[in-house]
mmCIF file of C-alpha atoms in Angstrom:
data_model
loop_
_atom_site.group_PDB
_atom_site.id
_atom_site.type_symbol
_atom_site.label_atom_id
_atom_site.label_comp_id
_atom_site.label_asym_id
_atom_site.label_seq_id
_atom_site.Cartn_x
_atom_site.Cartn_y
_atom_site.Cartn_z
ATOM 1 C CA UNK A 175 107.270 106.782 97.685
ATOM 2 C CA UNK A 176 109.468 108.300 94.702
ATOM 3 C CA UNK A 177 108.465 105.115 92.749
ATOM 4 C CA UNK A 178 104.712 105.936 92.870
ATOM 5 C CA UNK A 179 105.291 109.437 91.605
ATOM 6 C CA UNK A 180 106.970 108.151 88.772
ATOM 7 C CA UNK A 181 104.388 105.346 88.495
ATOM 8 C CA UNK A 182 101.336 108.188 88.049
ATOM 9 C CA UNK A 183 103.430 110.184 85.681
ATOM 10 C CA UNK A 184 104.134 107.124 83.331
ATOM 11 C CA UNK A 185 100.479 106.070 83.646
ATOM 12 C CA UNK A 186 99.004 109.377 82.790
ATOM 13 C CA UNK A 187 101.533 109.426 79.733
ATOM 14 C CA UNK A 188 100.235 106.042 78.520
ATOM 15 C CA UNK A 189 96.642 106.869 79.457
ATOM 16 C CA UNK A 190 97.138 109.966 76.815
ATOM 17 C CA UNK A 191 98.341 107.823 74.266
ATOM 18 C CA UNK A 192 95.448 105.132 74.585
ATOM 19 C CA UNK A 193 93.133 108.243 74.494
ATOM 20 C CA UNK A 194 94.470 109.213 70.972
ATOM 21 C CA UNK A 195 94.487 105.640 69.629
ATOM 22 C CA UNK A 196 91.027 104.578 70.991
ATOM 23 C CA UNK A 197 89.394 108.254 71.954
ATOM 24 C CA UNK A 198 85.841 106.416 71.680
ATOM 25 C CA UNK A 199 87.135 103.926 74.561
ATOM 26 C CA UNK A 200 89.956 105.814 76.240
ATOM 27 C CA UNK A 201 89.351 109.412 75.059
ATOM 28 C CA UNK A 202 89.414 112.466 77.758
ATOM 29 C CA UNK A 203 85.978 113.434 77.445
ATOM 30 C CA UNK A 204 82.552 112.182 79.424
ATOM 31 C CA UNK A 205 81.693 111.351 76.259
ATOM 32 C CA UNK A 206 84.159 108.358 75.664
ATOM 33 C CA UNK A 207 83.316 105.012 77.163
ATOM 34 C CA UNK A 208 85.583 105.392 80.283
ATOM 35 C CA UNK A 209 84.695 109.000 80.443
ATOM 36 C CA UNK A 210 81.126 107.951 80.919
ATOM 37 C CA UNK A 211 81.733 105.396 83.843
ATOM 38 C CA UNK A 212 84.063 107.973 85.453
ATOM 39 C CA UNK A 213 80.941 110.794 85.278
ATOM 40 C CA UNK A 214 78.924 108.059 86.819
ATOM 41 C CA UNK A 215 81.147 107.329 89.581
ATOM 42 C CA UNK A 216 80.792 111.236 90.402
ATOM 43 C CA UNK A 217 77.378 110.665 91.128
ATOM 44 C CA UNK A 218 76.111 114.313 92.119
ATOM 45 C CA UNK A 219 79.483 115.257 93.733
ATOM 46 C CA UNK A 220 80.414 117.801 91.181
ATOM 47 C CA UNK A 221 84.054 118.791 89.796
ATOM 48 C CA UNK A 222 86.277 121.686 90.730
ATOM 49 C CA UNK A 223 86.431 122.892 87.163
ATOM 50 C CA UNK A 224 82.566 123.565 86.896
ATOM 51 C CA UNK A 225 82.667 124.971 90.571
ATOM 52 C CA UNK A 226 80.092 122.618 92.018
ATOM 53 C CA UNK A 227 82.818 120.200 93.781
ATOM 54 C CA UNK A 228 81.471 118.657 96.854
ATOM 55 C CA UNK A 229 83.439 116.290 99.013
ATOM 56 C CA UNK A 230 82.202 112.665 98.339
ATOM 57 C CA UNK A 231 83.715 111.838 101.891
ATOM 58 C CA UNK A 232 81.483 114.066 103.512
ATOM 59 C CA UNK A 233 77.952 112.357 102.837
ATOM 60 C CA UNK A 234 76.743 115.727 101.138
ATOM 61 C CA UNK A 235 76.468 113.846 97.685
ATOM 62 C CA UNK A 236 76.502 110.361 96.433
ATOM 63 C CA UNK A 237 79.652 109.728 94.391
ATOM 64 C CA UNK A 238 82.769 107.959 95.048
ATOM 65 C CA UNK A 239 84.939 110.440 92.663
ATOM 66 C CA UNK A 240 85.039 114.118 92.742
ATOM 67 C CA UNK A 241 88.283 115.955 91.813
ATOM 68 C CA UNK A 242 88.059 119.562 93.360
ATOM 69 C CA UNK A 243 91.095 120.911 91.285
ATOM 70 C CA UNK A 244 89.341 124.006 89.357
ATOM 71 C CA UNK A 245 92.611 123.969 86.975
ATOM 72 C CA UNK A 246 91.676 120.376 86.047
ATOM 73 C CA UNK A 247 89.138 120.209 83.042
ATOM 74 C CA UNK A 248 87.194 117.563 81.651
ATOM 75 C CA UNK A 249 89.962 115.919 79.901
ATOM 76 C CA UNK A 250 92.244 116.076 82.978
ATOM 77 C CA UNK A 251 89.419 114.378 85.214
ATOM 78 C CA UNK A 252 89.148 111.654 83.025
ATOM 79 C CA UNK A 253 92.752 111.005 82.882
ATOM 80 C CA UNK A 254 92.575 111.240 87.044
ATOM 81 C CA UNK A 255 89.806 108.857 87.032
ATOM 82 C CA UNK A 256 91.481 106.213 84.893
ATOM 83 C CA UNK A 257 94.652 106.561 86.856
ATOM 84 C CA UNK A 258 92.805 106.069 90.335
ATOM 85 C CA UNK A 259 90.608 102.870 88.623
ATOM 86 C CA UNK A 260 93.912 101.110 87.376
ATOM 87 C CA UNK A 261 95.885 101.714 90.488
ATOM 88 C CA UNK A 262 92.869 100.490 92.568
ATOM 89 C CA UNK A 263 92.194 97.701 90.427
ATOM 90 C CA UNK A 264 95.653 96.640 90.744
ATOM 91 C CA UNK A 265 95.668 96.888 94.459
ATOM 92 C CA UNK A 266 97.896 100.187 94.561
ATOM 93 C CA UNK A 267 95.585 102.285 96.455
ATOM 94 C CA UNK A 268 94.794 99.535 99.065
ATOM 95 C CA UNK A 269 96.630 101.210 102.023
ATOM 96 C CA UNK A 270 95.400 102.937 104.808
ATOM 97 C CA UNK A 271 97.744 105.789 103.868
ATOM 98 C CA UNK A 272 96.502 106.119 100.277
ATOM 99 C CA UNK A 273 92.892 105.836 101.573
ATOM 100 C CA UNK A 274 93.438 108.774 104.093
ATOM 101 C CA UNK A 275 95.394 110.705 101.533
ATOM 102 C CA UNK A 276 92.376 110.421 98.919
ATOM 103 C CA UNK A 277 89.527 110.363 100.830
ATOM 104 C CA UNK A 278 88.269 113.928 99.456
ATOM 105 C CA UNK A 279 88.825 112.646 95.780
ATOM 106 C CA UNK A 280 88.425 108.886 95.430
ATOM 107 C CA UNK A 281 86.604 106.283 97.501
ATOM 108 C CA UNK A 282 87.028 103.400 95.405
ATOM 109 C CA UNK A 283 90.777 102.297 96.463
ATOM 110 C CA UNK A 284 89.691 98.753 97.470
ATOM 111 C CA UNK A 285 90.383 95.934 94.899
ATOM 112 C CA UNK A 286 87.712 93.548 94.208
ATOM 113 C CA UNK A 287 87.119 90.766 96.698
ATOM 114 C CA UNK A 288 89.332 92.563 99.555
ATOM 115 C CA UNK A 289 87.577 94.289 102.439
ATOM 116 C CA UNK A 290 86.306 97.844 101.944
ATOM 117 C CA UNK A 291 89.194 99.924 104.210
ATOM 118 C CA UNK A 292 87.751 101.585 106.967
ATOM 119 C CA UNK A 293 87.660 105.313 106.431
ATOM 120 C CA UNK A 294 85.376 107.560 109.225
ATOM 121 C CA UNK A 295 82.918 109.648 108.052
ATOM 122 C CA UNK A 296 83.029 108.504 104.316
ATOM 123 C CA UNK A 297 79.354 106.537 103.843
ATOM 124 C CA UNK A 298 80.418 106.373 100.038
ATOM 125 C CA UNK A 299 83.350 104.226 100.452
ATOM 126 C CA UNK A 300 83.302 101.067 98.333
ATOM 127 C CA UNK A 301 85.356 98.916 96.337
ATOM 128 C CA UNK A 302 85.931 99.699 92.772
ATOM 129 C CA UNK A 303 84.077 96.614 91.575
ATOM 130 C CA UNK A 304 81.154 97.384 93.871
ATOM 131 C CA UNK A 305 81.046 101.350 93.311
ATOM 132 C CA UNK A 306 81.571 101.151 89.706
ATOM 133 C CA UNK A 307 81.450 97.982 87.911
ATOM 134 C CA UNK A 308 81.678 98.960 84.501
ATOM 135 C CA UNK A 309 84.807 101.155 84.964
ATOM 136 C CA UNK A 310 85.980 98.267 86.791
ATOM 137 C CA UNK A 311 85.410 95.653 84.075
ATOM 138 C CA UNK A 312 86.986 98.416 81.534
ATOM 139 C CA UNK A 313 90.061 98.536 83.256
ATOM 140 C CA UNK A 314 90.569 94.917 84.123
ATOM 141 C CA UNK A 315 89.839 93.537 80.495
ATOM 142 C CA UNK A 316 93.242 93.477 78.972
ATOM 143 C CA UNK A 317 92.352 91.405 76.096
ATOM 144 C CA UNK A 318 90.379 93.708 73.656
ATOM 145 C CA UNK A 319 91.914 95.674 70.983
ATOM 146 C CA UNK A 320 91.972 99.078 72.767
ATOM 147 C CA UNK A 321 92.688 97.477 76.155
ATOM 148 C CA UNK A 322 95.908 95.303 75.682
ATOM 149 C CA UNK A 323 98.088 98.548 77.096
ATOM 150 C CA UNK A 324 96.387 98.243 80.345
ATOM 151 C CA UNK A 325 98.876 97.088 83.324
ATOM 152 C CA UNK A 326 98.570 94.052 85.004
ATOM 153 C CA UNK A 327 100.426 94.636 88.128
ATOM 154 C CA UNK A 328 102.004 97.704 89.984
ATOM 155 C CA UNK A 329 105.400 98.039 90.154
ATOM 156 C CA UNK A 330 107.037 97.779 93.409
ATOM 157 C CA UNK A 331 110.055 100.137 92.824
ATOM 158 C CA UNK A 332 111.993 96.593 93.208
ATOM 159 C CA UNK A 333 113.171 95.335 89.679
ATOM 160 C CA UNK A 334 114.751 92.201 89.145
ATOM 161 C CA UNK A 335 116.152 90.242 86.252
ATOM 162 C CA UNK A 336 119.213 90.220 83.917
ATOM 163 C CA UNK A 337 120.992 93.618 84.595
ATOM 164 C CA UNK A 338 122.468 94.766 81.357
ATOM 165 C CA UNK A 339 125.731 96.471 81.674
ATOM 166 C CA UNK A 340 126.428 99.364 79.261
ATOM 167 C CA UNK A 341 129.940 100.981 78.778
ATOM 168 C CA UNK A 342 130.761 104.203 77.120
ATOM 169 C CA UNK A 343 132.846 103.724 73.902
ATOM 170 C CA UNK A 344 135.148 106.483 73.139
ATOM 171 C CA UNK A 345 134.282 108.416 70.118
ATOM 172 C CA UNK A 346 135.785 107.637 66.673
ATOM 173 C CA UNK A 347 136.123 110.255 63.871
ATOM 174 C CA UNK A 348 132.567 109.958 62.666
ATOM 175 C CA UNK A 349 131.145 110.146 65.884
ATOM 176 C CA UNK A 350 133.118 113.014 67.119
ATOM 177 C CA UNK A 351 131.599 114.683 63.946
ATOM 178 C CA UNK A 352 128.245 113.807 65.409
ATOM 179 C CA UNK A 353 128.602 114.976 68.940
ATOM 180 C CA UNK A 354 130.250 112.054 70.836
ATOM 181 C CA UNK A 355 130.810 108.526 72.039
ATOM 182 C CA UNK A 356 128.560 105.687 71.606
ATOM 183 C CA UNK A 357 126.929 103.512 74.256
ATOM 184 C CA UNK A 358 127.226 99.749 73.659
ATOM 185 C CA UNK A 359 125.964 96.896 75.590
ATOM 186 C CA UNK A 360 128.321 94.455 77.497
ATOM 187 C CA UNK A 361 131.495 93.593 75.807
ATOM 188 C CA UNK A 362 130.269 94.270 72.492
ATOM 189 C CA UNK A 363 132.720 95.899 70.378
#
């Protein structure tokens, strides 16, 4: 589970950078393109920061995303929506445990082409592609100028490939003055 927490935090940092680089597309506002799609996914469920949140799973509203945290303002809600959309499109939220954990917040954890996970008492449950098609297209289109940063796969916590070997080289006179040793790769001198 720890890899999931790291994935969440890294994705939030990348989303913040994308919002600064392409504010009209990824900015932390409902006026940005992604923000408009996220606001549309809310339907009439409201937001915690506005004081009008309603549980999207309870049937009292028609949306699939509603964040109840009163301290999470519009910028935060947009970042959360991007996080959920990206991880859902990649299949990272497609487990019964994640669906249950997110049931009062995000109801679109099913990726395109997969059967929607059953979740009792949640009439608004949809796939991301079915519930918010414009948001789905935005987080899966990775070829445009402002979308090449989007990940194409979820990390699984098991990384393969050539392992780099690093060793600490004892400090010489110059590096001692600067505060210590130097890290060099492999057998480099």
